[in-house]
Coordinates of C-alpha atoms in Angstrom, one line a residue:
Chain Q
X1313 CA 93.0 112.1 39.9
X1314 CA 93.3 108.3 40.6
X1315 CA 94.9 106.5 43.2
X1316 CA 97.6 104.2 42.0
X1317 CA 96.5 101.0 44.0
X1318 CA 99.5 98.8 42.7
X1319 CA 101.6 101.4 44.1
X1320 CA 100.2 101.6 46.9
X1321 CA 100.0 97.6 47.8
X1322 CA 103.6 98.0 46.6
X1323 CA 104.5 100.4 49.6
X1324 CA 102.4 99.1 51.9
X1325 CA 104.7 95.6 52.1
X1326 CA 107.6 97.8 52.2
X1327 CA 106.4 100.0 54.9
X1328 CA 105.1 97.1 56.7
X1329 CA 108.9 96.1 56.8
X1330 CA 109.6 99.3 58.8
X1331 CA 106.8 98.2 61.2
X1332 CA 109.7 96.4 63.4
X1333 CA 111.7 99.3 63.6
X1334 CA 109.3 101.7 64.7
X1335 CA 108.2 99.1 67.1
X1336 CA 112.0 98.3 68.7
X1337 CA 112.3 102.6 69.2
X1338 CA 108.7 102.7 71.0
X1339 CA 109.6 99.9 73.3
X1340 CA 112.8 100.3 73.9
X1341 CA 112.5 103.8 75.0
X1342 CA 109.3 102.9 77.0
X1343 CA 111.3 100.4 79.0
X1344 CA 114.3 102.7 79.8
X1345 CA 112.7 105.6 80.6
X1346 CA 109.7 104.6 82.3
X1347 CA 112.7 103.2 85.4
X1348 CA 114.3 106.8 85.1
X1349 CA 110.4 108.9 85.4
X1350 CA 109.9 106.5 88.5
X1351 CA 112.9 108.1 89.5
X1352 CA 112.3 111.8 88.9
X1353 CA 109.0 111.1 90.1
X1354 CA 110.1 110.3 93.3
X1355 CA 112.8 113.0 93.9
X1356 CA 109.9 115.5 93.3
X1357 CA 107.7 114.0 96.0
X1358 CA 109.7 112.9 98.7
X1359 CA 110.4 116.1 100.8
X1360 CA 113.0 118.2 100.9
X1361 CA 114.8 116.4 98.8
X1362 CA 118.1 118.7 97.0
X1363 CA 117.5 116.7 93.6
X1364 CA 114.3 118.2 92.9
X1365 CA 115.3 121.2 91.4
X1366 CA 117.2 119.9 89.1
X1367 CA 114.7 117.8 88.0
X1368 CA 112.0 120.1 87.8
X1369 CA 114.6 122.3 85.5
X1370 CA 115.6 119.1 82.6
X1371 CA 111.5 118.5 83.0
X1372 CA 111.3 122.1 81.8
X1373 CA 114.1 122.3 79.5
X1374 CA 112.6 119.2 78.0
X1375 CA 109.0 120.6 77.5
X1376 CA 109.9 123.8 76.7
X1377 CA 111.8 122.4 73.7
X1378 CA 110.2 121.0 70.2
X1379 CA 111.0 117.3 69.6
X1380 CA 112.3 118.0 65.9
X1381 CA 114.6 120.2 67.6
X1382 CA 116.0 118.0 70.4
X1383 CA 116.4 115.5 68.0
X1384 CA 118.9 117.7 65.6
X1385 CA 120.7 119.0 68.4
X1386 CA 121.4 115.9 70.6
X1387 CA 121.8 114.1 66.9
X1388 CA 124.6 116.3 66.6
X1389 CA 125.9 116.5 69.7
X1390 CA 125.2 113.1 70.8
X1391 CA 128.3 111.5 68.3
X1392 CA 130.8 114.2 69.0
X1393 CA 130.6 113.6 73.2
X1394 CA 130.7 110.4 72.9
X1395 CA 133.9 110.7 70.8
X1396 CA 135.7 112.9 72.9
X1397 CA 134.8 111.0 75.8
X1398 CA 135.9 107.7 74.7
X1399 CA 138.5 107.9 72.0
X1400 CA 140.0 111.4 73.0
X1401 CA 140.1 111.5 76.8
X1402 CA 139.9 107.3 77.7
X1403 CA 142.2 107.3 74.4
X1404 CA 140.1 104.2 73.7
X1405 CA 139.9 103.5 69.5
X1406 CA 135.5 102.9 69.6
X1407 CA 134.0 103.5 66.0
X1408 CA 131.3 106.4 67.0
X1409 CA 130.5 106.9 63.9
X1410 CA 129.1 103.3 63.1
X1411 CA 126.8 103.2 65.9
X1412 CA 123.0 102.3 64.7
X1413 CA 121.5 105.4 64.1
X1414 CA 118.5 103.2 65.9
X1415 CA 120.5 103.5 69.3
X1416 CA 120.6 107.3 68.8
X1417 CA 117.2 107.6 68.0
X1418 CA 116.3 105.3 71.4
X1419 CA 118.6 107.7 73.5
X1420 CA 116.5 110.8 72.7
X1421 CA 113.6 109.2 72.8
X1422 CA 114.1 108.1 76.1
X1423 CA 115.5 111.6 77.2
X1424 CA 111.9 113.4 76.1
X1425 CA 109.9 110.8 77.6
X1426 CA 111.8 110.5 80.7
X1427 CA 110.4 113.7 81.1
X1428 CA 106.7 113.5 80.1
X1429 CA 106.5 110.3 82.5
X1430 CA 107.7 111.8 85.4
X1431 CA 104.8 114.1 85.0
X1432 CA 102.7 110.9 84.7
X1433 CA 103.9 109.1 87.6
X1434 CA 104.1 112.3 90.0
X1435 CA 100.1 112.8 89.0
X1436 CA 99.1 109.6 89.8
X1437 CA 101.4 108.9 93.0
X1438 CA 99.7 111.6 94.9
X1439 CA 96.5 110.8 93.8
X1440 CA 96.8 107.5 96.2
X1441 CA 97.3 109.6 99.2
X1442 CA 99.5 110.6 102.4
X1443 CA 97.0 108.4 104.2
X1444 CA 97.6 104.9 103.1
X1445 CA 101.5 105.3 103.4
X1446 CA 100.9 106.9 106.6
X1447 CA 98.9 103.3 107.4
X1448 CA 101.2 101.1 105.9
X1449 CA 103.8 102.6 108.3
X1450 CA 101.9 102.4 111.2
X1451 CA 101.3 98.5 110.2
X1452 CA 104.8 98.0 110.3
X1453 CA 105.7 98.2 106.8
X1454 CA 109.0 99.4 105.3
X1455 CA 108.3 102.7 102.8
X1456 CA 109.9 100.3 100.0
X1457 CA 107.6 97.9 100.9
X1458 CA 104.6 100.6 101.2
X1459 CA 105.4 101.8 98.3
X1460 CA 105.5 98.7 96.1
X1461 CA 102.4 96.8 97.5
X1462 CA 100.3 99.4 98.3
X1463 CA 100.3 102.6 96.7
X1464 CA 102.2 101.9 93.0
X1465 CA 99.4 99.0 92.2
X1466 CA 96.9 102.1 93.0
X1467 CA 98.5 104.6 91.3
X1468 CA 99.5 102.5 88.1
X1469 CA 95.8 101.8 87.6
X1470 CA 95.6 106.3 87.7
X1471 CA 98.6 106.4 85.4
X1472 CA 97.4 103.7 82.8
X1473 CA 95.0 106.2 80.5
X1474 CA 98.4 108.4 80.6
X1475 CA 101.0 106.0 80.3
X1476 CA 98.4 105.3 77.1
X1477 CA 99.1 108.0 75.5
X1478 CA 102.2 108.7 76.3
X1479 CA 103.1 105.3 74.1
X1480 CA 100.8 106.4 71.2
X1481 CA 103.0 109.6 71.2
X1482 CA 106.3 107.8 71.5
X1483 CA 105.3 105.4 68.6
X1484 CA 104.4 108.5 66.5
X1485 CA 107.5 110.8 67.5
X1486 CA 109.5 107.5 66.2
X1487 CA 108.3 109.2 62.9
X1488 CA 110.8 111.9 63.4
X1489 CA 113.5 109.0 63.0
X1490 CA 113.9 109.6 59.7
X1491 CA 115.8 112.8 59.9
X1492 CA 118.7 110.1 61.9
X1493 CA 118.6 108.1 58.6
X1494 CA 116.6 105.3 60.7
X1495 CA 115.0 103.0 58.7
X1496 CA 111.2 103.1 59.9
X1497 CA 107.8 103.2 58.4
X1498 CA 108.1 107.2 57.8
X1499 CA 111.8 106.8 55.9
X1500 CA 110.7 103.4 54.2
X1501 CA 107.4 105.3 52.6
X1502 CA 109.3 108.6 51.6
X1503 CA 111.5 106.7 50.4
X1504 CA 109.1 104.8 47.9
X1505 CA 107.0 108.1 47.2
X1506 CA 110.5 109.9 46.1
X1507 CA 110.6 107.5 43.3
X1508 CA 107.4 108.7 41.2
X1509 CA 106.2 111.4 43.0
X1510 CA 103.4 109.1 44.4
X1511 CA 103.4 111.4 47.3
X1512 CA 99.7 110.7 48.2
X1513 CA 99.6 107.4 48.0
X1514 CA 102.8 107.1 50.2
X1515 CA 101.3 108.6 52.8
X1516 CA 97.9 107.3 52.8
X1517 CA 99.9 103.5 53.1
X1518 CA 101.8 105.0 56.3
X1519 CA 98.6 106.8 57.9
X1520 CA 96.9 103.2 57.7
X1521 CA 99.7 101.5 59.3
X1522 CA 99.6 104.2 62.4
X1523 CA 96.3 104.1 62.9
X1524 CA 96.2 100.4 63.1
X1525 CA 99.2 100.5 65.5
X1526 CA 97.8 103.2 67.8
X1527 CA 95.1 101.1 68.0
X1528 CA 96.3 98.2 69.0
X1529 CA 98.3 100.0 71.4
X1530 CA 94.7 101.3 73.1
X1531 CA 93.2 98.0 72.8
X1532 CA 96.4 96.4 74.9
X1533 CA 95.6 99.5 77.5
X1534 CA 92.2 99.4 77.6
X1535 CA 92.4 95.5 78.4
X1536 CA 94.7 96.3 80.9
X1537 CA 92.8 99.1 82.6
X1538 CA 90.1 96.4 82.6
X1539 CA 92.0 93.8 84.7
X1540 CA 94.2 96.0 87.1
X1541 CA 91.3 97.8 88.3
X1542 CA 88.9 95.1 89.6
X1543 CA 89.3 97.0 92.9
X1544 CA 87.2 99.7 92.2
X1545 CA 84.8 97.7 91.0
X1546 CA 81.6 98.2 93.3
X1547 CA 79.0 95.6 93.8
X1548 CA 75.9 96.6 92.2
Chain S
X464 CA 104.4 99.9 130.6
X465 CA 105.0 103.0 128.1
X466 CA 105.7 106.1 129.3
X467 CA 106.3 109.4 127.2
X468 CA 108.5 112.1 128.4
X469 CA 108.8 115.7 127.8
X470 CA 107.5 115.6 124.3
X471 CA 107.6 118.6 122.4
X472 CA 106.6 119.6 118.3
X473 CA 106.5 122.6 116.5
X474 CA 105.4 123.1 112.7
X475 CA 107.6 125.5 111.7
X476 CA 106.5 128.3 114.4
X477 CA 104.1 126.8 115.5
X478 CA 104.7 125.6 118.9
X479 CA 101.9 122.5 119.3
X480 CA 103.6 120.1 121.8
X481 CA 104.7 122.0 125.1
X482 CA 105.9 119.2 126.8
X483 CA 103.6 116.4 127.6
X484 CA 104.2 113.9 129.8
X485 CA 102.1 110.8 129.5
X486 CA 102.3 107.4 131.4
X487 CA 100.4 104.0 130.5
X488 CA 99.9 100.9 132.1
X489 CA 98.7 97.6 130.7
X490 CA 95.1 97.7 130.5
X491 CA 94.5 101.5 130.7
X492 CA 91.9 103.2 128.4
X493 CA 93.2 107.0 128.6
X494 CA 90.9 108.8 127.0
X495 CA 92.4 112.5 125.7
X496 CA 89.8 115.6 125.2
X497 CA 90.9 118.8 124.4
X498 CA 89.5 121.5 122.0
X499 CA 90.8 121.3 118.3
X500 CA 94.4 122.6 118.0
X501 CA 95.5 121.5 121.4
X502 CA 97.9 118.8 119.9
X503 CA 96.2 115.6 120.8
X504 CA 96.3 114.0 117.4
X505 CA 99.7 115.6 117.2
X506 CA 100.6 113.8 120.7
X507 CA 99.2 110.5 119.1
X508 CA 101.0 110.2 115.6
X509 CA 104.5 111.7 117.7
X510 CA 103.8 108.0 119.2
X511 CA 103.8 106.1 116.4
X512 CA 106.4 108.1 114.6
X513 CA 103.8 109.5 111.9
X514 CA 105.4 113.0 113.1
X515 CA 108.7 113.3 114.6
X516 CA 108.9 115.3 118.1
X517 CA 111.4 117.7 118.1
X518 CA 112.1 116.5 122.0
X519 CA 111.1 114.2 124.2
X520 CA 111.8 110.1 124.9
X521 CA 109.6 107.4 125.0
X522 CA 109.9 104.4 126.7
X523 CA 108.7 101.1 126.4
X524 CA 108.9 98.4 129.3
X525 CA 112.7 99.7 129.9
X526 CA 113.4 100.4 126.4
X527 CA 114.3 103.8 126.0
X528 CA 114.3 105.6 122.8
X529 CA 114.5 109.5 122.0
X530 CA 112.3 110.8 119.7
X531 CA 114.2 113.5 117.7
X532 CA 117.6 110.8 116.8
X533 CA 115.7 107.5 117.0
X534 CA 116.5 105.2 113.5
X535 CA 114.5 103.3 111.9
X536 CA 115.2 99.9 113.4
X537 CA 114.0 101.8 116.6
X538 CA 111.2 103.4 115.3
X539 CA 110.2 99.8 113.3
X540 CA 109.9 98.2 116.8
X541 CA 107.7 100.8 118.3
X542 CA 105.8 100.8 115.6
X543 CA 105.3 96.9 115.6
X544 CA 104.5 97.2 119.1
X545 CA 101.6 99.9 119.0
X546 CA 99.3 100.0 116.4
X547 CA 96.8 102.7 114.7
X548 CA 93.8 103.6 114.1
X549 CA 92.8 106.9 111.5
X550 CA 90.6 109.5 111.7
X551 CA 89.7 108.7 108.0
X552 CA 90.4 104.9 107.9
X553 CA 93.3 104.5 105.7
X554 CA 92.3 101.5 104.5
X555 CA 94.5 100.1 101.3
X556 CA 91.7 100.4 98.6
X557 CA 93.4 98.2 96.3
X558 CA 93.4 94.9 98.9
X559 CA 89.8 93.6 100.7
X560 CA 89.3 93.8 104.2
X561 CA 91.0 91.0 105.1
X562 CA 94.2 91.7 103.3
X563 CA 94.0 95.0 104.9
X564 CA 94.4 92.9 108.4
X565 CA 97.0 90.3 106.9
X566 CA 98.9 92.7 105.1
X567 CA 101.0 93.7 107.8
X568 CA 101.0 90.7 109.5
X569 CA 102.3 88.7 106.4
X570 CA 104.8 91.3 105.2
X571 CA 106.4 93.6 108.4
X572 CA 106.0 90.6 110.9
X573 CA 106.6 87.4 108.5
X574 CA 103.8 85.5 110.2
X575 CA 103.5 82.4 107.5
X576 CA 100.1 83.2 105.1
X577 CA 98.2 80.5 106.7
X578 CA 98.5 81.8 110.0
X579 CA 97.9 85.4 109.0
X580 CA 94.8 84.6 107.4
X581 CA 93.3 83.0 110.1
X582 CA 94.7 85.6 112.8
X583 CA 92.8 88.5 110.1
X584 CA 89.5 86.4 110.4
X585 CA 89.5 86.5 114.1
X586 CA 90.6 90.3 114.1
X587 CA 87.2 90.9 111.7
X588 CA 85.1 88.6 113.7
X589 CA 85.4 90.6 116.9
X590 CA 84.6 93.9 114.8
X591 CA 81.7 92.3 113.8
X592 CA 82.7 91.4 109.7
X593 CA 82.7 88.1 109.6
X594 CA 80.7 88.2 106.6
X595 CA 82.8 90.7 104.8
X596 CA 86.2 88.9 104.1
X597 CA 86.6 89.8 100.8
X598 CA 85.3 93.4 100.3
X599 CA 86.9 96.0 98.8
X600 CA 86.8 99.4 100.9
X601 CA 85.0 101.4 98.2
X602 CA 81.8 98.5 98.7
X603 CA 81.9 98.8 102.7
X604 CA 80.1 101.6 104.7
X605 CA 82.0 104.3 106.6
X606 CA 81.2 102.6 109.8
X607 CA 82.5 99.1 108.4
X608 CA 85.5 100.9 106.9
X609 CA 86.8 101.8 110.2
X610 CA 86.1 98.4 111.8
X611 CA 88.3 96.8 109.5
X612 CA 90.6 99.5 110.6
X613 CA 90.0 98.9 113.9
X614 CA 90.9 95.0 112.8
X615 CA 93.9 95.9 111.3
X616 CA 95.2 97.8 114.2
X617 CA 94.4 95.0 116.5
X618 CA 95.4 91.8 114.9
X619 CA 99.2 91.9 115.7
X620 CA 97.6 91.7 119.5
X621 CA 99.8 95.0 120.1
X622 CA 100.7 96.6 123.4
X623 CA 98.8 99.2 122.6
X624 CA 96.2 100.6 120.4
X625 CA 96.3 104.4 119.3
X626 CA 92.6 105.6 118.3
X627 CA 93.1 109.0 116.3
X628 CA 89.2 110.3 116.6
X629 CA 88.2 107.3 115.0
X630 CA 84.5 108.1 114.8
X631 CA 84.7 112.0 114.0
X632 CA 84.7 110.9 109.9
X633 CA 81.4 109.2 110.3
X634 CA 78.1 109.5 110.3
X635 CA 76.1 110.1 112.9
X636 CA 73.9 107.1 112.8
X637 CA 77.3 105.0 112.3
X638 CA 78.9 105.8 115.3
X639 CA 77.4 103.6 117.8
X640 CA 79.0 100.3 116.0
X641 CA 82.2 101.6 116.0
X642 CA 82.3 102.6 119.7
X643 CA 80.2 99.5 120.2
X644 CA 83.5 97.8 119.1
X645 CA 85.8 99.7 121.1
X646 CA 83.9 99.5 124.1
X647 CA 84.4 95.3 123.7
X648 CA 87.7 96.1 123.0
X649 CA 88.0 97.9 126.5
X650 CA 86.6 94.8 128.3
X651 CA 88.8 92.7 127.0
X652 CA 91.7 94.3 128.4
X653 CA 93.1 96.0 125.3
X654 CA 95.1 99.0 126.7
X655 CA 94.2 102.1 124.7
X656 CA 94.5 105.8 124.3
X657 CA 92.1 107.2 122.9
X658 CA 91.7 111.3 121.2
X659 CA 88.2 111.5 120.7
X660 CA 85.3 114.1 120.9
X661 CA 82.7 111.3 122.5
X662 CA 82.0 112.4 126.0
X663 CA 80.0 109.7 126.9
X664 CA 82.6 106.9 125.8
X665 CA 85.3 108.6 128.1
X666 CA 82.7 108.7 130.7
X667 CA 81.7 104.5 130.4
X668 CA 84.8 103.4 129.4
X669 CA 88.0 105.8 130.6
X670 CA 89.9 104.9 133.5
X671 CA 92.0 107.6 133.1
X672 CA 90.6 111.1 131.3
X673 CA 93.5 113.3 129.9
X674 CA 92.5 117.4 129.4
X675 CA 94.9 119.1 126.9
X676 CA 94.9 122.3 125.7
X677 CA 98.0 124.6 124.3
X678 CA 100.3 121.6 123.4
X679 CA 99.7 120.8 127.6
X680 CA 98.3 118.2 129.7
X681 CA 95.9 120.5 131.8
X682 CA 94.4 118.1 134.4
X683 CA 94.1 114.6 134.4
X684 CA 92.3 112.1 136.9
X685 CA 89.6 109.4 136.4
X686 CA 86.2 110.4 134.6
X687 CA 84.3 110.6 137.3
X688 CA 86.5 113.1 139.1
X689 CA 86.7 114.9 135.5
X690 CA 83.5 115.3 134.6
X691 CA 81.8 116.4 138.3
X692 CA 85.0 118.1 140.0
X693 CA 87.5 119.4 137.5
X694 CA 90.1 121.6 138.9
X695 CA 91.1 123.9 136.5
X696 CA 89.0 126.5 135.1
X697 CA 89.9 125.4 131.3
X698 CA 89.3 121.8 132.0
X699 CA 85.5 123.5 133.0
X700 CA 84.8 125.4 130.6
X701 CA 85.8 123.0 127.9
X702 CA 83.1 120.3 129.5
X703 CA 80.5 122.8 129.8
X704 CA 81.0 124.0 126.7
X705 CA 80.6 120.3 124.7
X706 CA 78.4 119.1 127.5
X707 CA 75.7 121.7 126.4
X708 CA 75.5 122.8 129.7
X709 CA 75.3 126.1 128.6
X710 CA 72.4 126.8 127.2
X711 CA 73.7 130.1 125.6
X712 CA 74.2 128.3 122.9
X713 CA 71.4 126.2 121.6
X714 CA 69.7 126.9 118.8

């Protein structure tokens, strides 16, 4: 067997053009969900509090689901709410159907990882402490203010390894995109490979490219980790 | 100047404040003993609203504010009034020692930074860290650690300090400094209460020894009339018992 390496340059600057794609999905559904984990995160904590029930259940429903599943069943479902909440009960005439199959993708994205975040942020905000809010109080501080200045810069630097690997996940689940016809690195290589049955080579083109992004990704983190945690730092 | 009122706390059935009644006057060092479970630290954070009494009113040179209903603005202005020292420190590891002190005095009291900087280096010279500005907490000693949270509680120049057994966390050989500190404190006029196990500090530095036990005040009085001619049986038994009188049980 030989590797056909013109094929494969071939794919590789056609893959490459999925590269943005994959890249919009990961960001996109870091950005909105990591707001809405905060969120959760917070209603599980703070005591008492009614909404943590029904957190803890979508956090369950969520992980006690496959990804390729949630995908085909809010993929499906998704289009047809949408539809009978706008066009059938607002009576409002909004083309469902010619939404970006991108935006789909981003929505249950940001659904799944709502959920593994939470988990993330709840970890690392009690690993600060009762203590330090309990001192930021006393020195006269606001719990919004305690919060935000004292014990998120502490437990961001706890959640960073996490919040790591929660993106390298994301950016590989984006994978899965393909089966909403989006456009990414996965669909652009099968794509290619379908032609000649080049199979192989295909997917030796798209295994490179992760790699090199999920690398990156760690490098950005570990850099990161590096300059938000000069606190702990002791002197020698 | 503050005076507390019928305060009572349970934990769920746990009935832990029996109503206390506790008065202080500017200048006062009231040191409370008690055995462990009696509700002194419990009496303490109900004080600074770190627990919040079931009953009871507190009142501050005329200001009166119950303890179960009062809001936040209420609470804010006690709290900006008294401040706090921790058992375990509490310091914010992710800010040095001196924006430990500044921190509250830059963000809850909007003193301008220049101010607040200079007010923190005072607060750290009196505890003796003048030459540790810009540690972190995780590169200061236990007994340092609490000076700066003995610095942090006394910058704002409150009305009155709250000392939750600030040296039972450290080690032995680390607890002179710290009640080195609080003794200059005393001197100075700080007015103070104090939960503590150190008998000799209530003994040098008290004017006014508290004895709780069972969520009540027991006996009260100065230290010398405490510790040689305490009235109740309990108060007695407690002070022989961590006086060592007894030698039943040395080792």
């Amino acid at each position: 067997m030989k590797l056909k390496i013109d094929f494969m340059a071939q794919t590789l600057v056609k893959a490459l053009a999925g590269v943005p794609v994959t890249l919009e999905i990961t960001i996109l559904t870091m950005l909105l969900s990591a707001p809405l984990a905060f969120w959760m995160a917070l209603r599980r904590i703070t005591k008492g509090n009614e909404k943590a029930k029904l957190v803890r259940f979508y956090i369950s429903f969520i992980r006690g689901t496959p990804i390729v599943l949630q995908i085909l069943f809010f993929y499906s479902l998704l289009p047809t709410l949408l539809n009978y909440f706008f066009n059938v009960l607002l009576g409002w005439d909004l083309n469902i159907w010619d939404i970006d199959p991108i935006l789909y993708a981003v929505a249950v994205f940001t659904l799944n990882t709502a959920a593994v975040l939470s988990e993330v942020f709840r970890s690392a905000l009690m690993s600060v402490g009762a203590g330090q809010l309990e001192a930021a109080l006393a020195s006269g501080l606001t719990g919004a203010q305690a919060y935000r200045r004292i014990i998120i810069p502490q437990a961001l630097v706890v959640a960073l390894p996490n919040i790591c690997s929660t993106v390298v996940n994301v950016l590989k689940s984006t994978s899965l995109a393909y089966l909403m016809t989006v456009q990414d690195i996965m669909a652009v290589a099968k794509k290619e490979a379908a032609f000649g049955y080049n199979y192989i080579e295909a997917y030796l083109v798209v295994l490179v490219i992760y790699i090199a992004l999920c690398t990156i990704v760690q490098l950005i983190f570990r850099a990161l980790e590096g300059s938000l945690s000069a606190y702990r730092r002791r002197l020698a | 100047m503050l005076e507390l009122k019928n305060i009572h706390k349970s934990f769920g059935k746990n009935h832990i404040l029996k109503g206390v009644d506790l008065s202080v006057n500017k200048g006062d060092i009231i040191v409370i003993l008690g055995p462990s479970g009696s509700g002194k630290t419990t009496l303490l954070r109900c004080i600074n609203f770190l627990e919040r009494a079931d009953q009871g009113e507190i009142v501050f040179d005329e200001i009166r504010t119950p303890m179960k209903t009062a809001s936040r603005h209420q609470i804010n202005s006690i709290r900006k009034r008294t401040g706090f020292v921790f058992q375990n420190y509490n310091l914010f590891a992710n800010k040095t020692a001196l924006e430990n002190v500044t921190e509250g005095l830059i963000v809850a009291r909007k003193i301008p930074k220049e101010q607040a900087i200079k007010t923190g280096k005072e607060a750290l010279d009196k505890v003796g860290l003048s030459d540790r500005y810009d540690y972190y907490p995780s590169q200061l000693s236990g007994g340092q650690q609490q000076r700066v949270g003995i610095a942090r509680a006394i910058a704002a120049d409150p009305e009155v300090v709250l000392f939750d057994e600030p040296t039972s966390a450290l080690d032995p050989e680390l607890v002179g400094e710290v009640l080195q500190v609080m003794k200059k404190l005393a001197k100075d006029g700080t007015t103070m209460i104090v939960v503590t196990h150190e008998m000799s500090f209530a003994q040098d530095v008290a004017t006014e020894v508290v004895y709780m036990e069972d969520g009540v005040i027991v006996e009260r009085g100065t230290p010398r009339k405490i510790y040689s001619k305490p009235e109740d049986p309990r108060t007695e038994q407690f002070l022989r018992r961590v006086l060592r009188k007894d030698y039943e049980y040395s080792i």
